[in-house]
Coordinates of C-alpha atoms in Angstrom, one line a residue:
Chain A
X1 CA -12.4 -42.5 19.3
X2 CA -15.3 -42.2 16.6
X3 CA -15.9 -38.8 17.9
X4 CA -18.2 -35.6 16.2
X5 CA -15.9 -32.8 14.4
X6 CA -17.4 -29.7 15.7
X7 CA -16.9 -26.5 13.8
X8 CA -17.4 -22.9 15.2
X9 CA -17.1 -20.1 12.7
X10 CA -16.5 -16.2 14.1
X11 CA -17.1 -13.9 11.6
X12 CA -18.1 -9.9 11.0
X13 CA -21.1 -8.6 9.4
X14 CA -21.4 -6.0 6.9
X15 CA -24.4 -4.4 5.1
X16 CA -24.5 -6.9 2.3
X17 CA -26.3 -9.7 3.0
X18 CA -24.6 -11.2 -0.3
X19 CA -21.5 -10.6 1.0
X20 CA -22.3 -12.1 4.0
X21 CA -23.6 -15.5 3.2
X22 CA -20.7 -15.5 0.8
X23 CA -18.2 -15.4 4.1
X24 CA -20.1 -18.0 6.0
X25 CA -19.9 -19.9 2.9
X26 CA -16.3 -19.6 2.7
X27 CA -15.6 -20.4 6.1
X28 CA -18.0 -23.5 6.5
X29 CA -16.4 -24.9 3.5
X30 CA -13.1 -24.4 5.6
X31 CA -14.2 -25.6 8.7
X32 CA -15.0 -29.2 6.9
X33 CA -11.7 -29.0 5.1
X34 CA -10.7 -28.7 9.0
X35 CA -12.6 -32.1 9.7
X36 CA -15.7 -30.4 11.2
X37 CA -18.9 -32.6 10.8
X38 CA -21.0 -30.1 12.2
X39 CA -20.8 -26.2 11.7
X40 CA -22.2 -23.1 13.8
X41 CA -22.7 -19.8 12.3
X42 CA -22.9 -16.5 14.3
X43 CA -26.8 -15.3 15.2
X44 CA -28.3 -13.9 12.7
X45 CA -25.4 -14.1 10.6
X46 CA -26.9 -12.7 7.4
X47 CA -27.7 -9.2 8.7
X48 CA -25.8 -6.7 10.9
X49 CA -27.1 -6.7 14.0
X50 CA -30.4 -4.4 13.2
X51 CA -31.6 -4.5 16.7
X52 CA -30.0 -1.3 17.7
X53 CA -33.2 0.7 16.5
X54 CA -36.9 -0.1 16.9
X55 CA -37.7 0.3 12.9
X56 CA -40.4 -2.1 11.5
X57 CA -39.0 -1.4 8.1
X58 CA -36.3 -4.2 9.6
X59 CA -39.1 -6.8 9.1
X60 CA -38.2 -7.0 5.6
X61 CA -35.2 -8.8 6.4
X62 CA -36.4 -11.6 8.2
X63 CA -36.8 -15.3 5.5
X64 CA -39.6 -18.1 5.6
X65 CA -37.5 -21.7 7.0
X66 CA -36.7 -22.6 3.3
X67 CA -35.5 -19.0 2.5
X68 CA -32.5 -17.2 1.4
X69 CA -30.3 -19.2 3.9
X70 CA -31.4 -22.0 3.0
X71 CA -31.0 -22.0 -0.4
X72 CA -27.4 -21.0 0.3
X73 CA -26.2 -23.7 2.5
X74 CA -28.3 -26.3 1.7
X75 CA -26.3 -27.8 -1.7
X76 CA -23.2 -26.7 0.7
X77 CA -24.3 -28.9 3.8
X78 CA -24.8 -31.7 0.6
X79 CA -21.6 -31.4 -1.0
X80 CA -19.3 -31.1 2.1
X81 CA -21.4 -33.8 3.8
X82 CA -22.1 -31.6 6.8
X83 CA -24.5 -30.7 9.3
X84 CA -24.6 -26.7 9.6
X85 CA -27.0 -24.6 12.7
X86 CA -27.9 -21.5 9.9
X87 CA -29.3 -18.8 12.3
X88 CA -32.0 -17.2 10.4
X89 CA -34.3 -13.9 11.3
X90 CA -37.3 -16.0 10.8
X91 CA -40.5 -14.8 9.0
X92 CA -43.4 -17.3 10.1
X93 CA -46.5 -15.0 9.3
X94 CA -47.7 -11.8 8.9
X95 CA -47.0 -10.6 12.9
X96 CA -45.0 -13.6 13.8
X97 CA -41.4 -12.9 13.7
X98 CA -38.5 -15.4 15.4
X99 CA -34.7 -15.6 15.7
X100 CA -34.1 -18.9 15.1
X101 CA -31.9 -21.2 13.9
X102 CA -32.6 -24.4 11.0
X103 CA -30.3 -27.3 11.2
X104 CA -29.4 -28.8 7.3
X105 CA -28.3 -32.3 7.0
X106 CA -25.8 -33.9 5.2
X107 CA -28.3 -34.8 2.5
X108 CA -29.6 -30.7 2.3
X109 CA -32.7 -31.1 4.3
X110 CA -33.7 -29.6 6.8
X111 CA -33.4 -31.4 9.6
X112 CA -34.1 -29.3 12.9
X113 CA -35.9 -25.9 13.8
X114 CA -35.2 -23.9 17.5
X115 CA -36.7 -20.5 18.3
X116 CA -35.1 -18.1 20.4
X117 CA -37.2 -18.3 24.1
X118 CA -35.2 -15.9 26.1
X119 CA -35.7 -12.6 23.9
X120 CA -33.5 -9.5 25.7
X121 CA -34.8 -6.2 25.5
X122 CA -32.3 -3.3 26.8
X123 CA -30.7 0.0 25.5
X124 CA -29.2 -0.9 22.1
X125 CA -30.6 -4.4 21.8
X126 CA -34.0 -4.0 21.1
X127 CA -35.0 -8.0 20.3
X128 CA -38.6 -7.8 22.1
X129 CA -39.3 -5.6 18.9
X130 CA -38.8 -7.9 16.5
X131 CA -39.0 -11.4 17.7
X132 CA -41.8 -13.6 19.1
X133 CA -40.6 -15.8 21.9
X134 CA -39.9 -19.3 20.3
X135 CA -42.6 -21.9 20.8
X136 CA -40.9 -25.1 20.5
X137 CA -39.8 -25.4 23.5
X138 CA -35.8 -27.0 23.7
X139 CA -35.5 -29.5 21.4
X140 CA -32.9 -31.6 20.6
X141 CA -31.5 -33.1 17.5
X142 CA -29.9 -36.3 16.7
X143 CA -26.4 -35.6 14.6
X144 CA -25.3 -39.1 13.3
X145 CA -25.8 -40.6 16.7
X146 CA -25.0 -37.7 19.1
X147 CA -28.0 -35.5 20.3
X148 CA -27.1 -31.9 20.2
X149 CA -29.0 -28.5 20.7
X150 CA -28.5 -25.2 19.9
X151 CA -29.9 -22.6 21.9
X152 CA -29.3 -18.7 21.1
X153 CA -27.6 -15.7 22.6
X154 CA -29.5 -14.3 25.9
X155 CA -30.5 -18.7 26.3
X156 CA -26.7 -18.4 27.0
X157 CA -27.2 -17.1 30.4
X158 CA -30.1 -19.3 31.8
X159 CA -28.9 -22.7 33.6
X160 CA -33.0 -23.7 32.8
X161 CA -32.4 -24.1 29.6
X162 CA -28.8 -25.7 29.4
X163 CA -30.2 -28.6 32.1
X164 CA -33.3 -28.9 29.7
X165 CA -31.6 -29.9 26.6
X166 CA -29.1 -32.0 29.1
X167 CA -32.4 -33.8 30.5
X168 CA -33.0 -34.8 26.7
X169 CA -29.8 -36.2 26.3
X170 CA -27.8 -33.4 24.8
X171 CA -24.1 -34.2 24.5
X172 CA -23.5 -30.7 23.1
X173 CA -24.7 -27.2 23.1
X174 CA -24.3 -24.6 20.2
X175 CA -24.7 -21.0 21.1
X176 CA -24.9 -18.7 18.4
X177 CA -24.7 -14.8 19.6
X178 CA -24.3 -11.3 18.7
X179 CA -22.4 -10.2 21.9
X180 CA -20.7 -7.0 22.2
X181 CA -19.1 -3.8 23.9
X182 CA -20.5 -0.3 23.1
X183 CA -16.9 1.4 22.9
X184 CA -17.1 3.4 25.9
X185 CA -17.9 -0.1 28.2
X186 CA -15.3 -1.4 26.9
X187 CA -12.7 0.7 28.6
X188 CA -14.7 0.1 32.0
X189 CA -16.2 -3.2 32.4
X190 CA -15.4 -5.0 29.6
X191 CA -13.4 -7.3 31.0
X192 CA -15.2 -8.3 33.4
X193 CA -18.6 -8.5 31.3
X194 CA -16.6 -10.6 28.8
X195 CA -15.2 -13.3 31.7
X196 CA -18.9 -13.2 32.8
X197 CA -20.3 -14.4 29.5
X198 CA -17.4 -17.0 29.3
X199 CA -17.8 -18.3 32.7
X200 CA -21.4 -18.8 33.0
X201 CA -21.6 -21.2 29.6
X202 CA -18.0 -22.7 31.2
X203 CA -20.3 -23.3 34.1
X204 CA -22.9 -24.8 32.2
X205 CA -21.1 -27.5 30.7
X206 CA -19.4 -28.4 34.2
X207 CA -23.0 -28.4 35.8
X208 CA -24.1 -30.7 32.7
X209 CA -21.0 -32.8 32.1
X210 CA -21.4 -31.6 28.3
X211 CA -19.4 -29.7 25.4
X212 CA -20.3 -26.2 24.8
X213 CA -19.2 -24.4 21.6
X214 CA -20.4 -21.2 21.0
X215 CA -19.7 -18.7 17.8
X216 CA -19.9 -15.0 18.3
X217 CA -19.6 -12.4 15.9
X218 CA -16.7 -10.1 16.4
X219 CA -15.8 -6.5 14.1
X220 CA -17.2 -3.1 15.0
X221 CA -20.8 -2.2 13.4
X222 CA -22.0 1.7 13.3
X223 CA -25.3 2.4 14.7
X224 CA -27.5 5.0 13.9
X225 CA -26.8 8.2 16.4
X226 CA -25.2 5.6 18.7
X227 CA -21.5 4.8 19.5
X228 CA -21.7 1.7 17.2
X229 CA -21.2 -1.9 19.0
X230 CA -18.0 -3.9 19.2
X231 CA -18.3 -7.3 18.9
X232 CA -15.8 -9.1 21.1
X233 CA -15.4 -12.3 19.2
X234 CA -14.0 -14.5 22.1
X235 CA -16.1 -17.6 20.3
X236 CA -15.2 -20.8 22.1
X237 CA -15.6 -24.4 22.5
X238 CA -15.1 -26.3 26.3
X239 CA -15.7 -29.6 27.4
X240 CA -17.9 -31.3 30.0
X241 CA -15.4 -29.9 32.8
X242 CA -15.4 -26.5 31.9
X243 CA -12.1 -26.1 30.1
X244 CA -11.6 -24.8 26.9
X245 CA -10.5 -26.6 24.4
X246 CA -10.7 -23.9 21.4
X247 CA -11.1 -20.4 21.7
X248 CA -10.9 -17.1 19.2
X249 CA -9.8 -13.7 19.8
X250 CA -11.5 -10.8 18.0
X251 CA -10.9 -11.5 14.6
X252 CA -12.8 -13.8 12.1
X253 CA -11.6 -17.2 12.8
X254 CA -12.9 -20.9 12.4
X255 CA -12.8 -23.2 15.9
X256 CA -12.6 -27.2 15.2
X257 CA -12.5 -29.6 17.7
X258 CA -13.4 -33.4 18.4
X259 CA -16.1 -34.3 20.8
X260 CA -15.8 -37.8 22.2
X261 CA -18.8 -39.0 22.2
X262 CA -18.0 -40.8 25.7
X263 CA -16.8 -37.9 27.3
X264 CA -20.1 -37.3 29.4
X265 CA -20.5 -40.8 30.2
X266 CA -16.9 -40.4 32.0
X267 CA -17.1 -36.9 33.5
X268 CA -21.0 -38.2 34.8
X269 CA -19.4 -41.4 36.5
X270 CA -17.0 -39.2 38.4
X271 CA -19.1 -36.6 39.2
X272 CA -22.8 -37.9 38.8
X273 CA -24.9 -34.9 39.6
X274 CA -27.9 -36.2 37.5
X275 CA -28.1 -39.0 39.9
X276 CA -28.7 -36.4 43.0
X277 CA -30.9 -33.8 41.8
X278 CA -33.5 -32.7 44.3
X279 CA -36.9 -32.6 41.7
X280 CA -39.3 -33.6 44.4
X281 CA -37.9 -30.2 45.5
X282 CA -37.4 -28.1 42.3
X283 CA -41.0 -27.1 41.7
X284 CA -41.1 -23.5 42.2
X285 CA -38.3 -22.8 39.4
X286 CA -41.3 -22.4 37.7
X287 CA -42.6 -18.8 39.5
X288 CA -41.1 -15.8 38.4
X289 CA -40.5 -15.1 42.3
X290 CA -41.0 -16.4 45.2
X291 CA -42.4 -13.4 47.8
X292 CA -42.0 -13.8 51.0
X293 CA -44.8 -15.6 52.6
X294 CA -44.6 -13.0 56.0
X295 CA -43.8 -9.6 55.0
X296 CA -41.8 -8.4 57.0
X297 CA -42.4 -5.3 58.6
Chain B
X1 CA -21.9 1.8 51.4
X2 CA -23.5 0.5 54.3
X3 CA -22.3 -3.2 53.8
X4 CA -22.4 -6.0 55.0
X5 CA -18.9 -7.9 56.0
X6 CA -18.3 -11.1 55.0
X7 CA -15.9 -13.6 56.2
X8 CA -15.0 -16.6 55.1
X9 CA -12.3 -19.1 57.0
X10 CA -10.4 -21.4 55.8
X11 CA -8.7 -24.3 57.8
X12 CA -7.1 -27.7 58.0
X13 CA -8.9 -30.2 60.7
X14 CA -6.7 -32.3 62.9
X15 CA -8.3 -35.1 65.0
X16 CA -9.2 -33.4 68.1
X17 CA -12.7 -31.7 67.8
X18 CA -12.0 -29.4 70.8
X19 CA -8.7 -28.1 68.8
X20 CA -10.5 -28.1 65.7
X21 CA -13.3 -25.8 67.8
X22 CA -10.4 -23.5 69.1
X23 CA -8.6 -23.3 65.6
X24 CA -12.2 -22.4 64.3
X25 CA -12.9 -20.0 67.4
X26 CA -9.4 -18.1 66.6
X27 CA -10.6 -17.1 63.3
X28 CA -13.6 -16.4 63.2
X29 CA -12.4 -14.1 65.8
X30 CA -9.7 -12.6 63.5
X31 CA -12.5 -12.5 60.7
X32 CA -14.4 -10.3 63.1
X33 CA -11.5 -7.7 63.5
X34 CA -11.2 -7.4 59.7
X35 CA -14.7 -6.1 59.6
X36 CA -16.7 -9.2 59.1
X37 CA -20.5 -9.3 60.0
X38 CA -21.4 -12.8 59.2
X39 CA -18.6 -15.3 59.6
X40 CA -18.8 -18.9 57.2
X41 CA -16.9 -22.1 58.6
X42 CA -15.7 -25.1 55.9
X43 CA -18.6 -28.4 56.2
X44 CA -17.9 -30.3 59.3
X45 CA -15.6 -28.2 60.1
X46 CA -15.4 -29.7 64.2
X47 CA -13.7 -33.2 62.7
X48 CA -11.7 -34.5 59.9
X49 CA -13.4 -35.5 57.0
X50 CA -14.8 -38.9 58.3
X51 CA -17.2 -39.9 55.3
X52 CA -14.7 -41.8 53.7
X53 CA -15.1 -45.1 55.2
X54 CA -18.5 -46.6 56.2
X55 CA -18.7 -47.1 59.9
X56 CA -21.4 -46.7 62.1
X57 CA -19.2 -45.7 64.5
X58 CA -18.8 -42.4 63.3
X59 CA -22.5 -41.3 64.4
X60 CA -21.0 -40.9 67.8
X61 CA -19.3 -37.5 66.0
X62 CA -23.2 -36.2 65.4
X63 CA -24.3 -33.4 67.7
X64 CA -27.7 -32.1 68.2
X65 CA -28.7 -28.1 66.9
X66 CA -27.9 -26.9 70.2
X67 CA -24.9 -29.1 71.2
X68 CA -21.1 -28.6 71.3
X69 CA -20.7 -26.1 68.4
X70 CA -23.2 -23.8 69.0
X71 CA -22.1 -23.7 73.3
X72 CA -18.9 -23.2 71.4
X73 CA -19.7 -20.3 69.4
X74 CA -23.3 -18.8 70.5
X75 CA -20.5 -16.9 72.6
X76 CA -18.6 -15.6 70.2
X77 CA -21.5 -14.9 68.1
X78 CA -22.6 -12.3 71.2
X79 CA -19.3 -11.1 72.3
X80 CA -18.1 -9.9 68.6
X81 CA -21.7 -9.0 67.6
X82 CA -21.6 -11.5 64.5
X83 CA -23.8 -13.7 62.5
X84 CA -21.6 -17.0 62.5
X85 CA -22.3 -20.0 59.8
X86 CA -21.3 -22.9 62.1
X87 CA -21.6 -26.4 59.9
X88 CA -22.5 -29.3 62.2
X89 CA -23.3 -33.2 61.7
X90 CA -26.7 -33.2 63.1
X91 CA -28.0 -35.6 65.4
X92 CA -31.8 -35.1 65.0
X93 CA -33.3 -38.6 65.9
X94 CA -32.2 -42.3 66.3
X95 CA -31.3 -42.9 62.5
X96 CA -31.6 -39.8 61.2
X97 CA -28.9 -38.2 61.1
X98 CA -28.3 -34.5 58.8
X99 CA -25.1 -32.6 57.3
X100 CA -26.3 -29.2 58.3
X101 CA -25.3 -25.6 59.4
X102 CA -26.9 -23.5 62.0
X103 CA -26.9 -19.5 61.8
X104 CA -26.2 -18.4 65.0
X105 CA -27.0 -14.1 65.1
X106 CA -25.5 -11.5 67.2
X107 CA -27.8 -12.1 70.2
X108 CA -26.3 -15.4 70.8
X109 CA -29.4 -17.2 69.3
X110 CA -30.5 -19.8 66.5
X111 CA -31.8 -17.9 63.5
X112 CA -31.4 -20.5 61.0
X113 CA -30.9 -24.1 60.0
X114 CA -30.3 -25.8 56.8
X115 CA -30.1 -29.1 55.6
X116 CA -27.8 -30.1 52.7
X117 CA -30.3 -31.6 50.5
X118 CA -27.9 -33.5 47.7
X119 CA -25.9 -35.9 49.2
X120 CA -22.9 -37.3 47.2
X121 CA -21.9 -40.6 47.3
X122 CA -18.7 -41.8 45.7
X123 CA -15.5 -43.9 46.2
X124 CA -13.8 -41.9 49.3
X125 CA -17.2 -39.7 50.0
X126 CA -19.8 -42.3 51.4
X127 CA -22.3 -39.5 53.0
X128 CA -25.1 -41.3 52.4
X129 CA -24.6 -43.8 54.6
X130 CA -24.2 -40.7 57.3
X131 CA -26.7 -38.1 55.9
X132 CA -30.5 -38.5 55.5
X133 CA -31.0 -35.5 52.8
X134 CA -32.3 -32.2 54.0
X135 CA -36.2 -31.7 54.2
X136 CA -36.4 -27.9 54.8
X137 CA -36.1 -26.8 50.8
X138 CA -33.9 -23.7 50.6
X139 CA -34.5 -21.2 53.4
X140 CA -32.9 -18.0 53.3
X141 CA -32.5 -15.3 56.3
X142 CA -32.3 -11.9 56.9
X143 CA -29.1 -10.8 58.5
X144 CA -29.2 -7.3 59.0
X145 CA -31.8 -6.1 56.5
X146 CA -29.3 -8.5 53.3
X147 CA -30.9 -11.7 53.1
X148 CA -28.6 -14.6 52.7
X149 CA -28.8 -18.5 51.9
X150 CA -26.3 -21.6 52.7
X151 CA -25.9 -24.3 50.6
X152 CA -23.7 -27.1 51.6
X153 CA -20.8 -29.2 48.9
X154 CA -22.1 -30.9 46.6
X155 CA -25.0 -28.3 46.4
X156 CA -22.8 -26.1 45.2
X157 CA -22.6 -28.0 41.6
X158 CA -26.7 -27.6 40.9
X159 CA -28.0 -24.4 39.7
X160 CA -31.1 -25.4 40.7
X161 CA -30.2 -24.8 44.4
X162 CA -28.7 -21.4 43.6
X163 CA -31.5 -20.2 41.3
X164 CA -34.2 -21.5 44.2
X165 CA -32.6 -19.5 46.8
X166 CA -32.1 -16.4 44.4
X167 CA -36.0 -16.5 43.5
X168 CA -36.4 -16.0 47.9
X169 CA -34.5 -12.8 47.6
X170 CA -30.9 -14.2 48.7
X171 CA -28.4 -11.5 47.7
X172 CA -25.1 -13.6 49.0
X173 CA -24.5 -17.9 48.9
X174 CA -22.3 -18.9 51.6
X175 CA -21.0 -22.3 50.7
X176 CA -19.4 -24.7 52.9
X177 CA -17.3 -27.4 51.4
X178 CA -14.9 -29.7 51.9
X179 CA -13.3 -31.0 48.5
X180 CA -9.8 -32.2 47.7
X181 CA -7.8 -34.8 45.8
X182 CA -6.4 -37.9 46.2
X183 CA -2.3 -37.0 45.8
X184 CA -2.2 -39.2 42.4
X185 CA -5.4 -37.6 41.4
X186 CA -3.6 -34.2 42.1
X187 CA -1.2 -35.2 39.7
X188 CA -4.0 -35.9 36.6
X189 CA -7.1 -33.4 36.3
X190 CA -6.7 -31.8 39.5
X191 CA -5.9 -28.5 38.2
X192 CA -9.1 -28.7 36.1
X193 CA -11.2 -30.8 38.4
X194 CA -10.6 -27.4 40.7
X195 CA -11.1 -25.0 38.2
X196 CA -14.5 -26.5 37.1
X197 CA -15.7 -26.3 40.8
X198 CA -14.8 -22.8 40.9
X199 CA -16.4 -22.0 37.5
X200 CA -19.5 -23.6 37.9
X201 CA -19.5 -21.3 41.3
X202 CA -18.9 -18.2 39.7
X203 CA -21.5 -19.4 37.3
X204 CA -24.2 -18.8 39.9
X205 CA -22.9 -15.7 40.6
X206 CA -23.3 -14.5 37.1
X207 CA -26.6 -16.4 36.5
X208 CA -28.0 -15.1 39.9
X209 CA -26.7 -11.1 39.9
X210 CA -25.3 -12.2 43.7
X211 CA -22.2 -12.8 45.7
X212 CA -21.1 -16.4 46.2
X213 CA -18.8 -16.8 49.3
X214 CA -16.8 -20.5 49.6
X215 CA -15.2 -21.9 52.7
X216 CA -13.0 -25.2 51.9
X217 CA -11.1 -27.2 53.9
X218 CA -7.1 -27.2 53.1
X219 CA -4.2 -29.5 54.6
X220 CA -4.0 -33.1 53.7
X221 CA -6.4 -35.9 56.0
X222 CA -5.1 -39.7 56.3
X223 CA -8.2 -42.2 55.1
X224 CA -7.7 -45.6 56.7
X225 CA -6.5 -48.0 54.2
X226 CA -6.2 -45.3 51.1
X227 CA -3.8 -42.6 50.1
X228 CA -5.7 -40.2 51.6
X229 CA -6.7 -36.3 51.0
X230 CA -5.1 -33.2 50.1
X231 CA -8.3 -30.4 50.4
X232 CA -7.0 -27.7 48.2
X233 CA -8.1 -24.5 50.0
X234 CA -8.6 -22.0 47.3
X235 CA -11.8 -20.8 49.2
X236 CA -13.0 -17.2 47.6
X237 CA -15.6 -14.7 47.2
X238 CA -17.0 -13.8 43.7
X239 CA -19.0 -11.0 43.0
X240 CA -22.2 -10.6 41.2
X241 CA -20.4 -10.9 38.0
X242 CA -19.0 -13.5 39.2
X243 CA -16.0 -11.7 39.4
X244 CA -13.5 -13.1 42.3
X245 CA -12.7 -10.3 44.8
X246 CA -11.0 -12.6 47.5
X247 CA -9.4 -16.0 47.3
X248 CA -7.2 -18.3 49.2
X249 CA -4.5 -20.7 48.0
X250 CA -3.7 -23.7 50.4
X251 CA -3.3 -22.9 53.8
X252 CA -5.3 -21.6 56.4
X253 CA -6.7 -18.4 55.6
X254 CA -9.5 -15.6 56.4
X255 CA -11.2 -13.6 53.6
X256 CA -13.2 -10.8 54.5
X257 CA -14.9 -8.4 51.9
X258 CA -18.1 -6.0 51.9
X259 CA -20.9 -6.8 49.6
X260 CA -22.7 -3.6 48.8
X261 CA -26.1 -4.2 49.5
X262 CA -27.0 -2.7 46.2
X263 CA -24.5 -4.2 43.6
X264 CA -27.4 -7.5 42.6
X265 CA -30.3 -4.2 42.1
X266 CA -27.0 -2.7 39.9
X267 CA -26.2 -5.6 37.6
X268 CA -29.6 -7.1 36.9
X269 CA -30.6 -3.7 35.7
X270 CA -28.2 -4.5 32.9
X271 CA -28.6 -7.9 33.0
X272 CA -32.1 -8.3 33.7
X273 CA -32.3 -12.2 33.5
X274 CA -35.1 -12.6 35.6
X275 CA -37.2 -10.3 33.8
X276 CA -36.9 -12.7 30.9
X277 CA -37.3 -16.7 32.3
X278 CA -39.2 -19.0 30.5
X279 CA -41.3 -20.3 33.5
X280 CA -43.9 -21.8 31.0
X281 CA -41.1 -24.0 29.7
X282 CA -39.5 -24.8 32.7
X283 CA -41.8 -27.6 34.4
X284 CA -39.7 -30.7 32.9
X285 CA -37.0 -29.6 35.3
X286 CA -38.5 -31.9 38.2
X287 CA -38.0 -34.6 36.0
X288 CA -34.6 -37.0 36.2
X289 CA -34.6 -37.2 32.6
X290 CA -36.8 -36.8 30.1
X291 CA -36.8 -40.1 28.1
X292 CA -37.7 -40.1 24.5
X293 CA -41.0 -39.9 23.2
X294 CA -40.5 -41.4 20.4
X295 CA -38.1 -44.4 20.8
X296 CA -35.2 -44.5 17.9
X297 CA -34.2 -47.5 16.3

């Protein structure tokens, strides 16, 4: 099997963004060591997660494409002869702010852009703040002969956008995220929110006969006048039937598997779904609802 | 909470419809005394699982919408005061021929009718020969003020089906299934093979903010020629975070459990995914595939 090492690194953020491209540095570099060919940080890796507070002062850490992170892991994309997914807080133009993510080839270029589309908004995660839904639709990317796309964080939870990139081909989907407890949900439904999260992206690669592998970030970050979030780590990788084949706890940790590339061809033969779908009858997944044509009284 | 009941039976089919009709009337009478409202059968559930030959024969098993099953349990339906999901092979012309359930309501009547729209077809599950795929999209009903939707099998692997039925207001999926092994397959990938058809379920759930509800088949059916099939039960009820709050191993079985009318307004106030779809992006999803534009070499 000439298969595609596939590296996930889960890591905590502190206030230094030094510091933290120094980590992701350090654990890249280990995850090729580990035989990963391609390399997936955590969203927005650079930063902690700022999106606790509205606070346009917070614009001044987003990065143009060929930024900060790039200039970091572009010479080490070219000396470990890697492909790493950089997550960046994109700065596009005055106004135009994305959470995106820039794919660097083995030879330091870059070699694929995706934009955030699904931007949450909800107490403690204010994103429609800051970023402008992405605009590029779901692109995939061709990694020495496999197609992959990355799609990020609240993307995790739509099946749309899983069967998009799968309708292109995609053999494998990275999810970076920034996924976490508030300390006080934890003791409730923390659990269960956690199994959620792992489960629908389980169900996603059963539904698409592809490999998942998503990174999270895990550690506890303060917020201000807030209980602080807790990461929960739990960064993953499962195959085209759902089962995990790698998975973290809550500390920093770096996840390398193998994906074959024939494993979809295989799953797909056993269980072609692609060959069934009803399009001529999928036409309203584009309305935002569908009301009911008699009201009822 | 002013819930609704639901019930969901499991059982193994022998070769005699009428005992298959009795062994079904038994529990859905037992579902009813544990406080169910609306009552789900397994898919065929009057004869064994006959799709896995070719034989034209076998259309003599087809019924029309008011035929044996619903004579059988219109009566029921009225005399427990239920809502009963009765799967039926539906007779509905010379040569067409449906895979299909009929709601029956407490009243004794028809109140709804769906058509499994994706029809497998695979070594040991030849239903295209038998079924003509469903042309009534993806209806849902109201059954007591909750609306509801059925999606047959192999529906139950495409998320476009549950999203579809979601966007119409359906707060619960009942689905009807009949799935199993061969023994030697057992043996291999069954215990993932299962646990991918239960995750991509419980996917919906979380992707959807609703409760799925899943009625299998269990006990082991000869095939003619082959090893045969062990249906392995495991029929359950997830909840809205996908969550599983009932479940059966491999024998016959009813589950019964109340779905609080207001648990999907609960959870997608938290996790508001609709709020947030992509609808401008999501045309290409009535495509097969979407081939590239630009050709590689």
């Amino acid at each position: 099997m000439n298969g595609l090492g596939v590296g996930v690194v889960q890591m905590a953020m502190g206030p230094s963004a030094p510091h933290n491209i120094e980590t992701a540095r350090r654990l890249v570099i280990r995850a090729a060591s580990m035989g990963a060919r391609i390399i997936l940080l955590p969203e927005l890796y650079k930063t902690p997660y700022f999106c606790t507070v509205e606070d346009v002062a917070h614009f001044d850490l987003a990065e143009p494409l060929e930024g900060e992170s790039f200039a970091a892991f572009s010479p080490v994309a070219r000396e470990q002869g890697v492909w790493i997914v950089v997550p960046i807080f994109e700065r596009r133009a005055a106004g135009i702010y994305h959470n995106s993510v820039i794919l660097i080839g083995p030879d330091g270029t870059r070699q694929g852009l995706y934009r955030k589309t699904h931007i949450p908004d909800d107490p403690g995660f204010h994103e429609k703040h800051y970023f402008t839904p992405g605009d590029l639709g779901y692109p995939v990317f061709d990694v020495g002969g496999i197609k992959v796309a990355v799609l990020i964080c609240w993307d995790q939870w739509y099946p749309e956008a899983a069967r998009l990139v799968a309708l292109k081909g995609a053999q494998v989907i990275f999810y970076p995220t920034a996924i976490g407890w508030t300390p006080s949900e934890k003791e409730g439904e923390g659990a269960m929110q956690h199994d959620a999260w792992r489960t629908v992206q389980r169900g996603h690669a059963v539904a698409n006969g592809l490999t998942v592998a998503v990174a999270n970030r895990c550690g506890y970050e303060p917020t201000p006048g807030g209980e602080g979030i807790e990461f929960w780590g739990g960064s993953f990788i499962a195959g085209p039937m759902g089962e995990i084949v790698a998975e973290a706890g809550e500390e920093e940790t770096v996840l390398v598997t193998t994906v074959d590339p024939a494993a979809s061809e295989r799953i797909r033969r056993i269980w072609p779904f692609f060959r069934d779908r009803r399009i001529d009858l999928f036409g309203p997944l584009t309305q935002r609802f569908i009301d009911d044509e008699e009201p009822r009284p």
